[in-house]
């Protein structure tokens, strides 16, 4: 079957299967093209909660995104096309580690990046995503009337939130990071700037501070997309410091603009484990439990609290 044939088969199957397809911007472009909704982590959580009224949610993203969708939609079946699609950053933080930090800093609230397991979320006070981390840190500081917060597992996002809010973030752990974004170096930026001297540099907050500090704009995937969309017509060239799936989306949507990747092979291989064949498979086999994401109810009951608090605050 050709890509086009597979895509049209999926479009007709999803109606019959009573399914909604959600896709993150890092998905292969042929998946982005057939998604009912496309978005960043926060946008997809919101859509999962407010806009999906089907029995099945097919989540083309990594496991923590599907877990979040399942926690806030306990009566729906959330399916991961590839059940091996996980975010390695989440492994930097365990529930035991959070408890250790909470023992040492017992007065401080815990902010957890959504890129974490449900069991870790269950130990924390509020979740955040890359698009609302600054806002959440400010809001939780007010709520607890403290001078600092615990923040994990991404030390770069914690540093970004601290830089923008002037509120100290104690990193849980010190070195949590994303292998895709943290590989971008100053040298890469210098090379990209030299090759495209008139381009604006857009980077994700998971990048290191030295890279973020050189950027014209720092934001989540959806925020970068909107920045390019709303930029004046004379801004034509953009260097993109995030996973290349977003660049492909923008190149398709904004024909009068040019996009250049900050470094070759900025690929999240975990996001790219999904493909059209697997989506077709789950639509045809909705009872295949291997693909269903279910969080044990005692963990879900606790993890929903920081997720709901995030949605309320953002
Ligand atoms: P966004 O919140 O920007 O979609 O980021 C998710 C992510 O995993 C970034 O690596
Ligand atoms: Fe996780 Fe990084 Fe992939 Fe995002 S890009 S899903 S943080 S590994």
Short mmCIF file of C-alpha atoms and ligand atoms in Angstrom, two decimals:
data_model
loop_
_atom_site.label_atom_id
_atom_site.label_comp_id
_atom_site.label_asym_id
_atom_site.label_seq_id
_atom_site.Cartn_x
_atom_site.Cartn_y
_atom_site.Cartn_z
CA UNK A 1 0.00 0.00 0.00
CA UNK A 2 1.20 3.53 -0.73
CA UNK A 3 1.33 6.19 2.01
CA UNK A 4 -1.73 7.88 0.51
CA UNK A 5 -3.68 4.60 0.43
CA UNK A 6 -2.76 3.82 4.04
CA UNK A 7 -3.76 7.32 5.10
CA UNK A 8 -7.19 7.08 3.45
CA UNK A 9 -7.74 3.59 4.90
CA UNK A 10 -6.96 4.99 8.39
CA UNK A 11 -9.33 7.92 7.87
CA UNK A 12 -12.22 5.58 7.11
CA UNK A 13 -11.24 3.04 9.80
CA UNK A 14 -11.13 5.61 12.58
CA UNK A 15 -14.77 6.54 12.02
CA UNK A 16 -15.88 2.93 12.27
CA UNK A 17 -13.63 2.34 15.29
CA UNK A 18 -14.99 5.41 17.14
CA UNK A 19 -11.46 6.73 17.57
CA UNK A 20 -9.75 10.11 17.69
CA UNK A 21 -6.13 10.37 16.58
CA UNK A 22 -3.94 12.79 18.55
CA UNK A 23 -0.42 13.50 17.30
CA UNK A 24 2.53 15.44 18.62
CA UNK A 25 4.56 17.75 16.35
CA UNK A 26 7.51 15.32 16.48
CA UNK A 27 5.56 12.57 14.74
CA UNK A 28 6.49 11.43 11.23
CA UNK A 29 4.88 13.89 8.84
CA UNK A 30 2.55 11.26 7.30
CA UNK A 31 1.03 10.74 10.77
CA UNK A 32 0.73 14.47 11.43
CA UNK A 33 -1.21 14.71 8.15
CA UNK A 34 -3.98 12.34 9.27
CA UNK A 35 -4.28 13.44 12.91
CA UNK A 36 -7.61 14.78 14.15
CA UNK A 37 -5.63 17.03 16.46
CA UNK A 38 -1.99 18.05 16.39
CA UNK A 39 -0.30 19.85 19.26
CA UNK A 40 2.31 20.25 21.96
CA UNK A 41 2.14 18.41 25.28
CA UNK A 42 -0.15 20.93 26.93
CA UNK A 43 -2.42 21.31 23.91
CA UNK A 44 -2.81 17.56 23.57
CA UNK A 45 -3.65 17.16 27.29
CA UNK A 46 -6.32 19.81 26.92
CA UNK A 47 -7.72 18.25 23.76
CA UNK A 48 -7.74 14.80 25.40
CA UNK A 49 -9.81 16.27 28.23
CA UNK A 50 -12.09 18.68 26.41
CA UNK A 51 -12.46 17.63 22.79
CA UNK A 52 -12.33 13.87 22.48
CA UNK A 53 -15.73 12.23 22.69
CA UNK A 54 -14.86 8.90 21.13
CA UNK A 55 -14.40 5.59 22.94
CA UNK A 56 -10.79 5.28 21.73
CA UNK A 57 -7.94 7.77 21.70
CA UNK A 58 -5.04 6.77 19.47
CA UNK A 59 -2.07 8.66 20.84
CA UNK A 60 0.80 9.22 18.44
CA UNK A 61 3.25 10.53 21.02
CA UNK A 62 5.40 9.08 23.79
CA UNK A 63 4.12 7.04 26.72
CA UNK A 64 3.84 9.83 29.31
CA UNK A 65 1.50 11.73 26.98
CA UNK A 66 -0.74 8.68 26.57
CA UNK A 67 -0.63 8.03 30.33
CA UNK A 68 -1.73 11.62 30.99
CA UNK A 69 -4.59 11.25 28.51
CA UNK A 70 -5.64 8.02 30.18
CA UNK A 71 -5.50 9.50 33.70
CA UNK A 72 -7.79 12.37 32.75
CA UNK A 73 -10.05 10.11 30.66
CA UNK A 74 -10.44 7.01 32.84
CA UNK A 75 -13.49 5.84 30.90
CA UNK A 76 -11.75 5.89 27.50
CA UNK A 77 -9.33 3.46 25.89
CA UNK A 78 -6.03 5.19 25.15
CA UNK A 79 -3.90 3.32 22.64
CA UNK A 80 -0.21 3.75 21.75
CA UNK A 81 0.45 2.53 18.18
CA UNK A 82 3.98 1.49 19.21
CA UNK A 83 4.00 0.39 22.83
CA UNK A 84 7.78 0.93 22.85
CA UNK A 85 7.51 4.67 22.39
CA UNK A 86 8.79 6.09 25.67
CA UNK A 87 10.59 9.27 26.73
CA UNK A 88 14.05 8.51 28.16
CA UNK A 89 14.02 11.76 30.14
CA UNK A 90 11.32 10.30 32.40
CA UNK A 91 13.83 7.68 33.62
CA UNK A 92 15.89 10.41 35.36
CA UNK A 93 13.34 10.58 38.17
CA UNK A 94 11.79 7.83 40.29
CA UNK A 95 9.12 8.12 43.01
CA UNK A 96 11.80 7.15 45.57
CA UNK A 97 14.02 10.04 44.45
CA UNK A 98 11.11 12.50 44.76
CA UNK A 99 10.40 11.23 48.28
CA UNK A 100 14.08 11.70 49.21
CA UNK A 101 14.02 15.31 47.99
CA UNK A 102 10.73 15.95 49.78
CA UNK A 103 12.26 14.71 53.03
CA UNK A 104 15.17 17.13 52.72
CA UNK A 105 13.06 20.10 51.51
CA UNK A 106 9.85 19.30 53.33
CA UNK A 107 8.49 22.86 53.14
CA UNK A 108 8.88 23.18 49.34
CA UNK A 109 6.28 22.26 46.72
CA UNK A 110 7.23 19.83 43.94
CA UNK A 111 6.79 20.77 40.28
CA UNK A 112 7.03 17.87 37.87
CA UNK A 113 7.50 18.13 34.12
CA UNK A 114 4.86 16.07 32.31
CA UNK A 115 7.77 14.13 30.79
CA UNK A 116 7.68 11.81 33.80
CA UNK A 117 6.01 8.58 34.82
CA UNK A 118 2.54 8.55 36.41
CA UNK A 119 4.09 7.12 39.61
CA UNK A 120 6.37 10.18 39.84
CA UNK A 121 3.49 12.57 39.16
CA UNK A 122 1.59 10.87 41.99
CA UNK A 123 4.28 12.14 44.42
CA UNK A 124 4.18 15.76 43.23
CA UNK A 125 2.08 18.88 43.78
CA UNK A 126 1.74 20.24 40.27
CA UNK A 127 2.69 19.28 36.71
CA UNK A 128 3.98 21.62 34.03
CA UNK A 129 4.86 21.45 30.36
CA UNK A 130 7.45 23.39 28.42
CA UNK A 131 4.81 25.98 27.48
CA UNK A 132 3.64 26.80 31.00
CA UNK A 133 6.63 26.00 33.29
CA UNK A 134 7.30 29.67 34.12
CA UNK A 135 3.64 30.36 34.87
CA UNK A 136 3.30 27.23 37.02
CA UNK A 137 6.43 27.93 39.06
CA UNK A 138 5.14 31.46 39.78
CA UNK A 139 1.66 30.20 40.68
CA UNK A 140 2.85 27.44 43.02
CA UNK A 141 5.32 29.80 44.73
CA UNK A 142 2.38 32.11 45.47
CA UNK A 143 0.17 29.28 46.64
CA UNK A 144 2.79 27.89 49.07
CA UNK A 145 4.34 31.26 49.91
CA UNK A 146 7.91 29.95 49.49
CA UNK A 147 11.15 31.20 47.92
CA UNK A 148 12.03 28.04 45.96
CA UNK A 149 10.48 24.94 44.41
CA UNK A 150 11.59 21.39 43.72
CA UNK A 151 11.59 20.73 39.97
CA UNK A 152 12.24 17.57 37.93
CA UNK A 153 13.25 15.75 35.88
CA UNK A 154 14.51 18.26 33.26
CA UNK A 155 17.29 20.41 34.74
CA UNK A 156 17.35 22.63 31.61
CA UNK A 157 13.64 23.42 31.81
CA UNK A 158 14.03 24.00 35.56
CA UNK A 159 16.87 26.41 34.81
CA UNK A 160 14.74 28.18 32.19
CA UNK A 161 11.83 28.54 34.63
CA UNK A 162 14.24 29.90 37.26
CA UNK A 163 15.81 32.33 34.78
CA UNK A 164 12.41 33.71 33.73
CA UNK A 165 10.67 33.75 37.11
CA UNK A 166 13.54 34.59 39.47
CA UNK A 167 12.33 31.73 41.67
CA UNK A 168 14.94 29.18 42.67
CA UNK A 169 14.38 25.68 41.30
CA UNK A 170 16.06 22.78 43.08
CA UNK A 171 16.70 20.22 40.38
CA UNK A 172 15.56 16.65 40.93
CA UNK A 173 18.05 15.32 39.83
CA UNK A 174 20.86 17.75 38.95
CA UNK A 175 21.44 16.28 35.47
CA UNK A 176 18.02 15.30 34.03
CA UNK A 177 17.89 16.18 30.33
CA UNK A 178 16.56 15.34 26.88
CA UNK A 179 19.11 13.67 24.62
CA UNK A 180 17.69 15.43 21.56
CA UNK A 181 17.80 19.03 22.82
CA UNK A 182 20.83 18.85 25.08
CA UNK A 183 23.04 17.78 22.17
CA UNK A 184 22.72 21.24 20.56
CA UNK A 185 25.93 23.15 21.30
CA UNK A 186 27.14 26.73 20.96
CA UNK A 187 29.27 25.55 18.05
CA UNK A 188 26.17 24.22 16.26
CA UNK A 189 24.44 27.56 16.68
CA UNK A 190 27.48 29.47 15.42
CA UNK A 191 27.63 27.24 12.35
CA UNK A 192 23.90 27.57 11.67
CA UNK A 193 24.00 31.36 12.14
CA UNK A 194 26.96 31.61 9.75
CA UNK A 195 25.11 29.60 7.12
CA UNK A 196 21.87 31.60 7.59
CA UNK A 197 22.89 35.03 8.86
CA UNK A 198 19.45 36.62 8.48
CA UNK A 199 17.51 33.84 10.17
CA UNK A 200 15.77 34.06 13.53
CA UNK A 201 16.74 31.33 16.01
CA UNK A 202 13.84 29.50 17.69
CA UNK A 203 14.71 26.94 20.38
CA UNK A 204 12.94 24.69 22.87
CA UNK A 205 13.41 25.35 26.62
CA UNK A 206 14.86 21.84 26.98
CA UNK A 207 18.01 23.26 25.34
CA UNK A 208 20.98 24.26 27.51
CA UNK A 209 21.13 27.82 28.84
CA UNK A 210 24.08 28.81 26.61
CA UNK A 211 21.99 27.88 23.55
CA UNK A 212 18.75 29.44 24.86
CA UNK A 213 20.56 32.69 25.60
CA UNK A 214 21.41 33.10 21.91
CA UNK A 215 17.85 32.52 20.73
CA UNK A 216 15.41 35.08 19.37
CA UNK A 217 12.57 33.00 20.78
CA UNK A 218 12.33 30.18 23.35
CA UNK A 219 9.12 28.18 23.51
CA UNK A 220 7.29 24.88 23.32
CA UNK A 221 6.69 23.26 19.95
CA UNK A 222 3.29 24.93 19.56
CA UNK A 223 4.70 28.27 20.69
CA UNK A 224 7.50 28.06 18.09
CA UNK A 225 4.92 27.15 15.45
CA UNK A 226 2.80 30.17 16.37
CA UNK A 227 5.84 32.44 16.50
CA UNK A 228 6.72 31.58 12.89
CA UNK A 229 3.06 31.79 11.83
CA UNK A 230 2.60 35.25 13.31
CA UNK A 231 5.98 36.66 12.29
CA UNK A 232 5.86 39.58 9.81
CA UNK A 233 6.21 38.74 6.09
CA UNK A 234 9.75 40.18 5.98
CA UNK A 235 10.91 37.49 8.46
CA UNK A 236 11.54 34.65 6.06
CA UNK A 237 14.30 32.50 7.55
CA UNK A 238 14.21 30.51 10.77
CA UNK A 239 16.74 28.21 12.43
CA UNK A 240 14.88 25.62 14.47
CA UNK A 241 16.36 24.16 17.65
CA UNK A 242 14.07 21.23 18.28
CA UNK A 243 13.12 17.84 16.86
CA UNK A 244 12.87 17.95 13.08
CA UNK A 245 9.19 16.87 12.95
CA UNK A 246 8.19 20.42 13.87
CA UNK A 247 10.31 21.82 11.06
CA UNK A 248 8.57 19.53 8.56
CA UNK A 249 5.15 20.72 9.81
CA UNK A 250 6.11 24.39 9.51
CA UNK A 251 7.68 23.92 6.08
CA UNK A 252 4.40 22.36 4.88
CA UNK A 253 2.22 25.06 6.40
CA UNK A 254 4.21 28.24 5.73
CA UNK A 255 5.28 28.20 2.08
CA UNK A 256 6.67 31.71 2.05
CA UNK A 257 9.13 30.98 4.87
CA UNK A 258 12.32 28.89 5.04
CA UNK A 259 13.28 26.64 7.93
CA UNK A 260 16.73 25.25 8.76
CA UNK A 261 17.52 22.72 11.46
CA UNK A 262 20.02 23.91 14.13
CA UNK A 263 21.92 20.64 13.82
CA UNK A 264 21.64 17.62 11.56
CA UNK A 265 19.74 14.58 12.86
CA UNK A 266 17.78 16.24 15.65
CA UNK A 267 15.53 13.22 15.87
CA UNK A 268 13.61 11.77 18.79
CA UNK A 269 13.79 8.10 17.84
CA UNK A 270 11.23 7.29 20.52
CA UNK A 271 8.62 9.53 18.89
CA UNK A 272 9.43 8.02 15.50
CA UNK A 273 8.55 4.47 16.57
CA UNK A 274 4.97 5.02 15.45
CA UNK A 275 4.03 4.52 11.82
CA UNK A 276 0.88 4.33 9.68
CA UNK A 277 0.86 0.51 9.65
CA UNK A 278 0.77 0.43 13.46
CA UNK A 279 -2.04 3.00 13.58
CA UNK A 280 -4.00 0.90 11.11
CA UNK A 281 -3.31 -2.17 13.26
CA UNK A 282 -4.65 -0.62 16.48
CA UNK A 283 -7.75 0.64 14.69
CA UNK A 284 -8.38 -2.89 13.41
CA UNK A 285 -7.51 -4.55 16.75
CA UNK A 286 -8.81 -2.20 19.46
CA UNK A 287 -8.96 -5.13 21.88
CA UNK A 288 -5.23 -5.80 21.68
CA UNK A 289 -4.37 -4.86 25.27
CA UNK A 290 -0.64 -4.68 24.51
CA UNK A 291 -1.33 -1.27 22.94
CA UNK A 292 -3.65 0.07 25.61
CA UNK A 293 -2.18 2.44 28.18
CA UNK A 294 -3.73 1.98 31.61
CA UNK A 295 -2.41 3.48 34.82
CA UNK A 296 -3.14 1.47 37.99
CA UNK A 297 -6.08 3.20 39.68
CA UNK A 298 -4.29 3.89 43.00
CA UNK A 299 -1.53 5.78 41.07
CA UNK A 300 -4.00 7.45 38.68
CA UNK A 301 -6.05 8.74 41.63
CA UNK A 302 -3.00 10.61 42.96
CA UNK A 303 -1.45 11.60 39.61
CA UNK A 304 -4.64 13.28 38.41
CA UNK A 305 -4.29 15.93 41.16
CA UNK A 306 -1.09 17.64 39.84
CA UNK A 307 -2.35 17.30 36.26
CA UNK A 308 -5.69 18.96 37.04
CA UNK A 309 -3.89 21.65 39.02
CA UNK A 310 -1.70 22.39 36.00
CA UNK A 311 -4.74 22.62 33.72
CA UNK A 312 -6.38 25.00 36.21
CA UNK A 313 -3.28 27.22 36.47
CA UNK A 314 -2.47 27.41 32.75
P1 LIG B 1 6.28 20.27 23.91
O1 LIG B 1 5.60 20.53 25.21
O2 LIG B 1 6.93 21.48 23.35
O3 LIG B 1 5.35 19.61 22.96
O4 LIG B 1 7.51 19.31 24.19
C1 LIG B 1 7.37 17.97 24.46
C2 LIG B 1 8.65 17.31 24.43
O5 LIG B 1 8.77 16.15 24.69
C3 LIG B 1 9.79 18.10 24.05
O6 LIG B 1 10.88 17.31 23.88
FE1 LIG B 2 11.53 12.92 25.51
FE2 LIG B 2 13.35 14.48 24.33
FE3 LIG B 2 11.87 12.85 22.86
FE4 LIG B 2 10.78 15.01 24.01
S1 LIG B 2 12.34 14.95 22.39
S2 LIG B 2 9.91 12.95 23.95
S3 LIG B 2 11.93 15.06 25.94
S4 LIG B 2 13.37 12.25 24.41
#
